[in-house]
mmCIF file of C-alpha atoms in Angstrom:
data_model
loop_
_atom_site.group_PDB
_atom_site.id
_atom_site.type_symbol
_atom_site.label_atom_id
_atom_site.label_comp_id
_atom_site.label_asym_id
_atom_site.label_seq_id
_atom_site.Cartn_x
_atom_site.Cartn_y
_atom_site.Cartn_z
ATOM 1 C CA UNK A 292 -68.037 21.334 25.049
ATOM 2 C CA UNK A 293 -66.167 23.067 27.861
ATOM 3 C CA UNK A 294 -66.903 27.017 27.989
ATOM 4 C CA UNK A 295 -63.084 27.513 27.413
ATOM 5 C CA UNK A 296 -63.034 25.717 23.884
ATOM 6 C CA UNK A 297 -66.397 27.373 22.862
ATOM 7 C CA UNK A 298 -63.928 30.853 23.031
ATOM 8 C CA UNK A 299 -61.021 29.296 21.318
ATOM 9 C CA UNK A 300 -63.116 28.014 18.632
ATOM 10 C CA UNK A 301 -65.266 31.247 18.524
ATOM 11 C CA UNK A 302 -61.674 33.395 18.199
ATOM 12 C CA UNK A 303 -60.518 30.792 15.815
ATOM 13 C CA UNK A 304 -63.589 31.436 13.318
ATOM 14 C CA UNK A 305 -63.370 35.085 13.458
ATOM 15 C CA UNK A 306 -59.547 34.389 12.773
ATOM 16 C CA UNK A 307 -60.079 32.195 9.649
ATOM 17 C CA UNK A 308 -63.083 34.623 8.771
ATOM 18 C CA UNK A 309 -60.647 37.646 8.379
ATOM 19 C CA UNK A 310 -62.626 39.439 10.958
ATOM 20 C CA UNK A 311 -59.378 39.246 13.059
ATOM 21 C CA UNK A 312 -56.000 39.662 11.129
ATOM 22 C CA UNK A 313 -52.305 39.348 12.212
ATOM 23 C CA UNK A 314 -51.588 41.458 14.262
ATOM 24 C CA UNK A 315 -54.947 42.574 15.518
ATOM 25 C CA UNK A 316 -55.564 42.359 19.349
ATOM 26 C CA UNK A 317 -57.387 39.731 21.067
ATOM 27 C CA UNK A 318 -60.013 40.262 23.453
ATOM 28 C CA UNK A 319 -58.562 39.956 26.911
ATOM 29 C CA UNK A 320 -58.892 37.485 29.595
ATOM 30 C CA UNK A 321 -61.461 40.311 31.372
ATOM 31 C CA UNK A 322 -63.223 41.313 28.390
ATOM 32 C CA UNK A 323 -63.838 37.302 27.728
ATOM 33 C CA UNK A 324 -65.306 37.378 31.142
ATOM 34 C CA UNK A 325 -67.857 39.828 30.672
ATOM 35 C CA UNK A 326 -68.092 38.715 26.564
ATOM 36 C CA UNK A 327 -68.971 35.204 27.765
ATOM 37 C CA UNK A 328 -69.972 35.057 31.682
ATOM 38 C CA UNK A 329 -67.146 32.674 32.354
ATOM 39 C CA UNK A 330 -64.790 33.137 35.315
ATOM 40 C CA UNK A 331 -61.105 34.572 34.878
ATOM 41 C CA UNK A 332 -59.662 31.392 35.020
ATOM 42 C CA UNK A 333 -61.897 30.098 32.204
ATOM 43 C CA UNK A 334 -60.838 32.962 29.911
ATOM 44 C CA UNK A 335 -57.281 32.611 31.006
ATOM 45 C CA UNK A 336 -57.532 28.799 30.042
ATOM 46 C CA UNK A 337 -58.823 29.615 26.847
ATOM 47 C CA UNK A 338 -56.311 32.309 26.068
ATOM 48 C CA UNK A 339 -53.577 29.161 26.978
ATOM 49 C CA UNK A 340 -55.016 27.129 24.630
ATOM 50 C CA UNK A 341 -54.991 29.738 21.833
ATOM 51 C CA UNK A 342 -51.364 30.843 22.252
ATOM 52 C CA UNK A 343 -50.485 26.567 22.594
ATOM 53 C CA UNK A 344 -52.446 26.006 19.394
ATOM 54 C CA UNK A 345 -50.558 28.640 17.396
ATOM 55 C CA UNK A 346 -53.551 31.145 16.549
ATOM 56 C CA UNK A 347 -52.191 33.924 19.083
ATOM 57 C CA UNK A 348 -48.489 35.256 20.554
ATOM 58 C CA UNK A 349 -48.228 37.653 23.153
ATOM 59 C CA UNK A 350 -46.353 40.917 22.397
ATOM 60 C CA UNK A 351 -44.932 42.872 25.127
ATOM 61 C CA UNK A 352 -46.862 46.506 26.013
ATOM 62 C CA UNK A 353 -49.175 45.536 23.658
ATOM 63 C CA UNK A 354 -51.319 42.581 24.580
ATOM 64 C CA UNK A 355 -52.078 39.118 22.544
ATOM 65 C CA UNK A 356 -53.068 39.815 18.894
ATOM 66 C CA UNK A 357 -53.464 37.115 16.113
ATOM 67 C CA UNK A 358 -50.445 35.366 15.046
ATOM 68 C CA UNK A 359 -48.561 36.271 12.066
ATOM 69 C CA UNK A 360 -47.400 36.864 9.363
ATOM 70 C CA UNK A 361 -48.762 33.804 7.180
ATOM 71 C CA UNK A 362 -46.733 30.925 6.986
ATOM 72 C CA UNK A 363 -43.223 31.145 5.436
ATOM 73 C CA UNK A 364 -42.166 28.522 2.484
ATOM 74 C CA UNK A 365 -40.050 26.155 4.748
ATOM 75 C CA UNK A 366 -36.618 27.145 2.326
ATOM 76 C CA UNK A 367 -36.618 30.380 4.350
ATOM 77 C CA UNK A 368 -36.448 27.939 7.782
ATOM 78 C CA UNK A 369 -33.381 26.929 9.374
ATOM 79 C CA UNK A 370 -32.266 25.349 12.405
ATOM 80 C CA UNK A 371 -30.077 28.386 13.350
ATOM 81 C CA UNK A 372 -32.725 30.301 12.852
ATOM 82 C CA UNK A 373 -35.369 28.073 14.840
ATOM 83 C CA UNK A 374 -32.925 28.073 17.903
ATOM 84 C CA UNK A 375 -32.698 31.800 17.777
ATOM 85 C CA UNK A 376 -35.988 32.330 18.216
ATOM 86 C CA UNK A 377 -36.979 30.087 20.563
ATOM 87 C CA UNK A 378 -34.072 31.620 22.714
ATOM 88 C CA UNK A 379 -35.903 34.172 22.378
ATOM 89 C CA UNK A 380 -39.244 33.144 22.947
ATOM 90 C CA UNK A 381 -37.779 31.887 26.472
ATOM 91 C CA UNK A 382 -35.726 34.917 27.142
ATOM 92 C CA UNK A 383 -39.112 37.065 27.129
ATOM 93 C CA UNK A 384 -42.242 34.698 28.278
ATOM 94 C CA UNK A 385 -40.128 31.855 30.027
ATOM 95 C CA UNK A 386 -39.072 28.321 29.627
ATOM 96 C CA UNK A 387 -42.890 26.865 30.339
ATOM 97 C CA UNK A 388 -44.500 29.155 27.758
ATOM 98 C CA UNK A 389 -42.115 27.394 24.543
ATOM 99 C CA UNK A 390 -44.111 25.076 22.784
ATOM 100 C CA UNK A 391 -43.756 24.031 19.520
ATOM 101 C CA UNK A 392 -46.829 25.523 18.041
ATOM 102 C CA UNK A 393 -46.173 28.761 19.787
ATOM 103 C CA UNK A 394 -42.665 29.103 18.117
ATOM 104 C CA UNK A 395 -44.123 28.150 14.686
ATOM 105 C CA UNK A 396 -46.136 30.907 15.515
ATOM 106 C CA UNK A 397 -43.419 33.432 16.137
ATOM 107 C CA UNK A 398 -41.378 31.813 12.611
ATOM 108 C CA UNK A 399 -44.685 32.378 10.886
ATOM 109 C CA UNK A 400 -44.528 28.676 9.660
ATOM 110 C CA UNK A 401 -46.251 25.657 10.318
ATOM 111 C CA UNK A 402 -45.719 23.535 13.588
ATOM 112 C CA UNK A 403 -45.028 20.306 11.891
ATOM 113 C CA UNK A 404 -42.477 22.228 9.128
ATOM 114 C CA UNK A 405 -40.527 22.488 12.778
ATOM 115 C CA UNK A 406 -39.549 18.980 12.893
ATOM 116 C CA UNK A 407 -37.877 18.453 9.774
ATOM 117 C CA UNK A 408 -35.179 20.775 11.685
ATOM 118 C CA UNK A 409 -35.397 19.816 15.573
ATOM 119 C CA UNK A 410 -36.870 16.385 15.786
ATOM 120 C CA UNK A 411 -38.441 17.034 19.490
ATOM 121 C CA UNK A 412 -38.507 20.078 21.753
ATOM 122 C CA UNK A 413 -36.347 18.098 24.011
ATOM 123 C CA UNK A 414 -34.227 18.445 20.848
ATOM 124 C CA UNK A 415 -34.554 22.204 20.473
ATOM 125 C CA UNK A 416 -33.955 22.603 23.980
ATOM 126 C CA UNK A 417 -30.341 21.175 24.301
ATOM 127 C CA UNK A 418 -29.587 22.990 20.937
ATOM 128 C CA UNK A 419 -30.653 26.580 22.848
ATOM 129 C CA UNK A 420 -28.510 25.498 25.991
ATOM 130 C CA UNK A 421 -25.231 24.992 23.326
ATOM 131 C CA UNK A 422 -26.025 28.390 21.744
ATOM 132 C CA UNK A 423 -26.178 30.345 25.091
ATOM 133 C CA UNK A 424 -23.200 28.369 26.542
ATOM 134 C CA UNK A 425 -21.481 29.349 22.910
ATOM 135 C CA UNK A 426 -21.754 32.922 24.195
ATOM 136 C CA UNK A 427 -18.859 32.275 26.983
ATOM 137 C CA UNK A 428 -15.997 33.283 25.303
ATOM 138 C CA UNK A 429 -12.540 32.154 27.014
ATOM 139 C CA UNK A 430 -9.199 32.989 26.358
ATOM 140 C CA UNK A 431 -7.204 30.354 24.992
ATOM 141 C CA UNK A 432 -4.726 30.901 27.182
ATOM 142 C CA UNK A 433 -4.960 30.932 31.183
ATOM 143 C CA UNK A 434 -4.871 34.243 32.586
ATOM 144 C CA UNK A 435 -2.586 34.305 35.673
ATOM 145 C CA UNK A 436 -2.814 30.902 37.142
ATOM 146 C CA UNK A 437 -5.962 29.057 38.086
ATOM 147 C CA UNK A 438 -7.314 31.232 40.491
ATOM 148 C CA UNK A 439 -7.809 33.957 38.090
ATOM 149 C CA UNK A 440 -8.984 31.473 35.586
ATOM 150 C CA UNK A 441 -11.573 30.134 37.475
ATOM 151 C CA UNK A 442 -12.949 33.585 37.767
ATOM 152 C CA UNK A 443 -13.385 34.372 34.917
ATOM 153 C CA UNK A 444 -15.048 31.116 34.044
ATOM 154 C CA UNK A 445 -17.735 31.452 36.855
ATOM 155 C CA UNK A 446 -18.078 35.447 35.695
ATOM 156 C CA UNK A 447 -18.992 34.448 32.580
ATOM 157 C CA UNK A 448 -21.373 31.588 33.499
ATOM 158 C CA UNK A 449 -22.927 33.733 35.716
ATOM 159 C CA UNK A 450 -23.330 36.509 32.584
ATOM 160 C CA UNK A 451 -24.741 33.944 30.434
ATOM 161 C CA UNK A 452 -27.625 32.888 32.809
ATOM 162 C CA UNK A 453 -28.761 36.183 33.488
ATOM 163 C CA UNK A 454 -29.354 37.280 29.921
ATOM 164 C CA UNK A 455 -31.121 33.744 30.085
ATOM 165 C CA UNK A 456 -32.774 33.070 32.695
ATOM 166 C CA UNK A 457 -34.506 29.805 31.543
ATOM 167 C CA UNK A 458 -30.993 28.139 31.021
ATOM 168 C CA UNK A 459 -30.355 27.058 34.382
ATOM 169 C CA UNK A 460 -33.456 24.871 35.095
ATOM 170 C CA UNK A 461 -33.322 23.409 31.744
ATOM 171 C CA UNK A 462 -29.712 21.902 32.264
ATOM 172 C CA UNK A 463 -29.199 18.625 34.451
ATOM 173 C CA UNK A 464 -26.348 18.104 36.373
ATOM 174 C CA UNK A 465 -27.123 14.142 36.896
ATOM 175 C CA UNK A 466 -27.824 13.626 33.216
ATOM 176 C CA UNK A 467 -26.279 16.412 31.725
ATOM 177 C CA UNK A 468 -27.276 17.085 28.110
ATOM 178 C CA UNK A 469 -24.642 17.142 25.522
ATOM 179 C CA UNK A 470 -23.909 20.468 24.171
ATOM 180 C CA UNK A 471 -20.393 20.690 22.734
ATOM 181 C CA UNK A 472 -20.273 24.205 24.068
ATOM 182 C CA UNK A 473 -21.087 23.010 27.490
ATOM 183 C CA UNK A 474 -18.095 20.353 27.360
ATOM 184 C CA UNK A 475 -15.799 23.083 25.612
ATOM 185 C CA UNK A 476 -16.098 24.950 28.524
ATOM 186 C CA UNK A 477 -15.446 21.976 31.016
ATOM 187 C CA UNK A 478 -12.383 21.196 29.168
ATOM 188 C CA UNK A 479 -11.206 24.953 29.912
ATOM 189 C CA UNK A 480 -12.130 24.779 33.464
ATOM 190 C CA UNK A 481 -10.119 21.529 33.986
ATOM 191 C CA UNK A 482 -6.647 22.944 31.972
ATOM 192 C CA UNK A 483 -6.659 25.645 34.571
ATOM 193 C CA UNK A 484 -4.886 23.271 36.825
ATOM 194 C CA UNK A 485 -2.052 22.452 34.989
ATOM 195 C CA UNK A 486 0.752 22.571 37.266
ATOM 196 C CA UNK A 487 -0.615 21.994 40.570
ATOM 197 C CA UNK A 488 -1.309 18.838 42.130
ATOM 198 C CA UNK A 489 -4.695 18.259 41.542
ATOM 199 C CA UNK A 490 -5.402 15.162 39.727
ATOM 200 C CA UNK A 491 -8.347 15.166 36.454
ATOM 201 C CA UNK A 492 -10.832 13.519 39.164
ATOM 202 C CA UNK A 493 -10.208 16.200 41.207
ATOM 203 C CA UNK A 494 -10.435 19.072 38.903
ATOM 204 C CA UNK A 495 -13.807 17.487 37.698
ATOM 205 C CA UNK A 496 -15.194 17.781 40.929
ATOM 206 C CA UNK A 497 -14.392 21.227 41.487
ATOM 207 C CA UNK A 498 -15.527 22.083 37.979
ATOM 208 C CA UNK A 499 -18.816 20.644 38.684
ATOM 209 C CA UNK A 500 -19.091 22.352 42.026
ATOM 210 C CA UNK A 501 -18.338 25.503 40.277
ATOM 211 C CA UNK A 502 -21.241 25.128 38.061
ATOM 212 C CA UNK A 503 -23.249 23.875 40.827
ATOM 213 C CA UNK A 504 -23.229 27.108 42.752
ATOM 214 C CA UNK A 505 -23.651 29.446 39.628
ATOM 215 C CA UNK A 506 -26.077 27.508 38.217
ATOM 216 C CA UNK A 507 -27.886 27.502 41.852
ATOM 217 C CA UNK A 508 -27.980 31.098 42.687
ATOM 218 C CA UNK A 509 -28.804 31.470 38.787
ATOM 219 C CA UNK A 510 -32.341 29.214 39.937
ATOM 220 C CA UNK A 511 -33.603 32.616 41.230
ATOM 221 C CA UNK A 512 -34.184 34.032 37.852
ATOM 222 C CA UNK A 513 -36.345 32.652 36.027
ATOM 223 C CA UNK A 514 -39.126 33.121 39.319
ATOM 224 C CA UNK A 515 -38.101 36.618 40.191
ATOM 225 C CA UNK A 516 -38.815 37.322 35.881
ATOM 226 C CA UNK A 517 -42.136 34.982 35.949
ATOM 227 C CA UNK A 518 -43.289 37.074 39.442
ATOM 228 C CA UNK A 519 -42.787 40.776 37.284
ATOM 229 C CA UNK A 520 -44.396 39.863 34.830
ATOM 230 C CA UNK A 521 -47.428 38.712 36.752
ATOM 231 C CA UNK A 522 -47.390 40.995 39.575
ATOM 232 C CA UNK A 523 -45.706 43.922 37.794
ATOM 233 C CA UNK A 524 -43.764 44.393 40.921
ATOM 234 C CA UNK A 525 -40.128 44.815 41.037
ATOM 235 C CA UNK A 526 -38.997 42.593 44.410
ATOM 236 C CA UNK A 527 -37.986 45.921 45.901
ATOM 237 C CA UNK A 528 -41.542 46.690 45.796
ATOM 238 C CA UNK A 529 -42.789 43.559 46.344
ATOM 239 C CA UNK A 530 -40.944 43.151 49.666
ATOM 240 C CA UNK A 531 -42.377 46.809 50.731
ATOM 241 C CA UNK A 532 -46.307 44.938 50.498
ATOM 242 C CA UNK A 533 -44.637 42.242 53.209
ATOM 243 C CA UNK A 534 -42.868 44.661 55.614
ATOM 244 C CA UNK A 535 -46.179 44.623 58.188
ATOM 245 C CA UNK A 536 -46.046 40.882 58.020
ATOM 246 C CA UNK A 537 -42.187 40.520 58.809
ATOM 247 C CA UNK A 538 -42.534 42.739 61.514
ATOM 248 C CA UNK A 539 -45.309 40.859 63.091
ATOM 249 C CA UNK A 540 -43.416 38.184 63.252
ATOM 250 C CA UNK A 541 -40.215 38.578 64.169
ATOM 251 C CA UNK A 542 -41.812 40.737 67.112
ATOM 252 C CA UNK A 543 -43.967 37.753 68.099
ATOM 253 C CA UNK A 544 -41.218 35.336 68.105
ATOM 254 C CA UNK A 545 -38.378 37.700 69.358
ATOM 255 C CA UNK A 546 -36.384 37.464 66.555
ATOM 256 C CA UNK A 547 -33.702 40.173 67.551
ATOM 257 C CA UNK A 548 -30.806 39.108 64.971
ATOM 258 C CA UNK A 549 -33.405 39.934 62.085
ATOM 259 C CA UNK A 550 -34.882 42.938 64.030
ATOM 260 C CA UNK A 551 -31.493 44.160 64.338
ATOM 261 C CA UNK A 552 -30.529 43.385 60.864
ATOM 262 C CA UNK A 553 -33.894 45.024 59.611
ATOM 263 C CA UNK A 554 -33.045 48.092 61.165
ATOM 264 C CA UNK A 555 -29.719 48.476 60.336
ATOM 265 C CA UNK A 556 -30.729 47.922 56.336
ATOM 266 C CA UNK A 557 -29.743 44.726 54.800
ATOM 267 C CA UNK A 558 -29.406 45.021 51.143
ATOM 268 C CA UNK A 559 -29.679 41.482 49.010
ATOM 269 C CA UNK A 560 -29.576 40.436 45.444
ATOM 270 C CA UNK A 561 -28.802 37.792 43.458
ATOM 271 C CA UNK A 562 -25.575 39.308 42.079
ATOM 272 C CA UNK A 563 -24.356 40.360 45.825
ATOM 273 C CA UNK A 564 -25.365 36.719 46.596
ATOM 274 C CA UNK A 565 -23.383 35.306 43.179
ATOM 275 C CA UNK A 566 -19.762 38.131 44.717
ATOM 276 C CA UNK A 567 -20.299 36.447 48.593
ATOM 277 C CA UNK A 568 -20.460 32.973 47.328
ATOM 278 C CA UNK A 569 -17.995 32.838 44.773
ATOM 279 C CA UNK A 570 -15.453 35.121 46.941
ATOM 280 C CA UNK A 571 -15.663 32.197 49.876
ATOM 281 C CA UNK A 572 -15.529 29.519 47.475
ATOM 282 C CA UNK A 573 -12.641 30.358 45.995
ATOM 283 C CA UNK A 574 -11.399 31.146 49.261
ATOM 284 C CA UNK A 575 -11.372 27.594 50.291
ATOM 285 C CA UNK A 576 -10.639 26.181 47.004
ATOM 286 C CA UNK A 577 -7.017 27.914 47.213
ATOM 287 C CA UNK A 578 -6.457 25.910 51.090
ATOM 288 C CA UNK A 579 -7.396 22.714 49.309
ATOM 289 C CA UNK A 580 -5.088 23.304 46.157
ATOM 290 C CA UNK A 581 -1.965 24.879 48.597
ATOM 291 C CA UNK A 582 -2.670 21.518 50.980
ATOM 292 C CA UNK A 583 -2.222 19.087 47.289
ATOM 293 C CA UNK A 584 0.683 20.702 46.419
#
């Protein structure tokens, strides 16, 4: 037997024993270490394979404890309630860390109760991108011609993938998944070109290169939250640890636009990023609706 399974199936006895209840705190991936004289990336294996199997959740600021509460009758399930918390689940640990067993976990019910509600997690998944799209809220009518619209739209897009920052590398733009919100909020986009001369091809195209660049500068973060929560660095701090390294090289390779730009102070985020971009975009998009008439 592999060293990691010998600690999940150690953990798991002292979990059915009692000796560890809900709740109670798992040893960590360092105390496994010295517990068991396995390297760090044994114990962090074996802590994997106890969250994926359902016997432990992380909390936040306190560590991974025993999962709990015991299991709930499956009347008190729902699939409302299933979506919720997976949102959830991917809102604080990330898209990768969802599993099935981990969110039966977190409903305190067992994994295959799960499927009598969301048949797969590819399933679940398209139901959590509906939900979060279902949080744009659009006016039903267009406020002050398209440009305006449009907007708003990508402001709200833009809102909705920040407080979820899973939701943009989960949705396809060749095979999109079929969320009614999702398709709601095409429709929207495409009315706010009633009365110019843009045809419903046309209007599709820009709506999809709308979503395109929100959903693309949205790409960022889901990274930027996965490298805090492993580094504990914010980026600002993270980019002080590499400020000897850029230096070295732009002064090797006599870079003087970024030495310049260095030392004048260049300030970057993803929202500045999201104002630029959507700023030129519409920019052009008002040339190429004034040029269709």
């Amino acid at each position: 037997m592999h060293p990691y399974r010998r600690i999940v199936e150690d953990v798991r006895r002292r979990i059915e024993s009692g000796e560890l209840r809900p709740g109670d705190r798992v040893p960590s991936a360092r105390a496994l270490t010295k517990e068991w004289g396995v390297a760090i990336a044994t114990a962090t294996r074996a802590h994997a394979a106890l969250r994926d199997e359902g016997l432990t959740v992380a909390r936040p600021g306190v560590g991974t404890v025993v999962a709990g509460p015991a299991p709930r009758r499956e009347h008190e399930l729902t699939r409302e309630r299933i979506v919720a918390t997976a949102i959830d689940v991917a809102d604080r640990l990330g898209l990768a860390e969802l599993t099935m067993r981990r969110l039966a976990a977190e409903l305190g019910a067992a994994t295959m109760s799960l499927y009598r509600y969301v048949p797969s997690r590819d399933d679940l998944i398209v139901a959590m991108i509906d939900k979060a799209l279902g949080e744009i809220r659009l006016p039903r009518r267009h406020p002050g011609g398209w440009r305006p619209a449009i907007e708003l739209a990508a402001r709200q897009e833009w809102a909705v993938f920040q407080r979820h920052p899973w939701l943009s590398s989960s949705m396809s733009i060749t095979r999109p998944q079929i969320a009614p919100n999702g398709l709601r909020l095409s429709e929207w986009v495409l009315a706010c070109f009633d009365g110019t001369g843009l045809d419903l091809e046309e209007r599709m195209y820009v709506q999809i290169v709308l979503f395109t660049f929100v959903r693309g500068v949205a790409n960022g973060l889901e990274p930027e939250a996965e490298a805090v929560r492993e580094t504990g660095l914010t980026n600002e701090q993270w980019m002080d640890t590499q400020a000897t390294t850029l230096t070295e090289v732009m002064d090797t390779n006599r870079m003087s636009h970024f030495q310049q730009l260095t030392e004048e102070g260049f300030e970057f985020g993803l929202d500045l990023v999201f104002e630029f971009g959507l700023a030129r975009m519409l920019d052009g998009l008002s040339l190429f609706v004034q040029a269709r008439g």
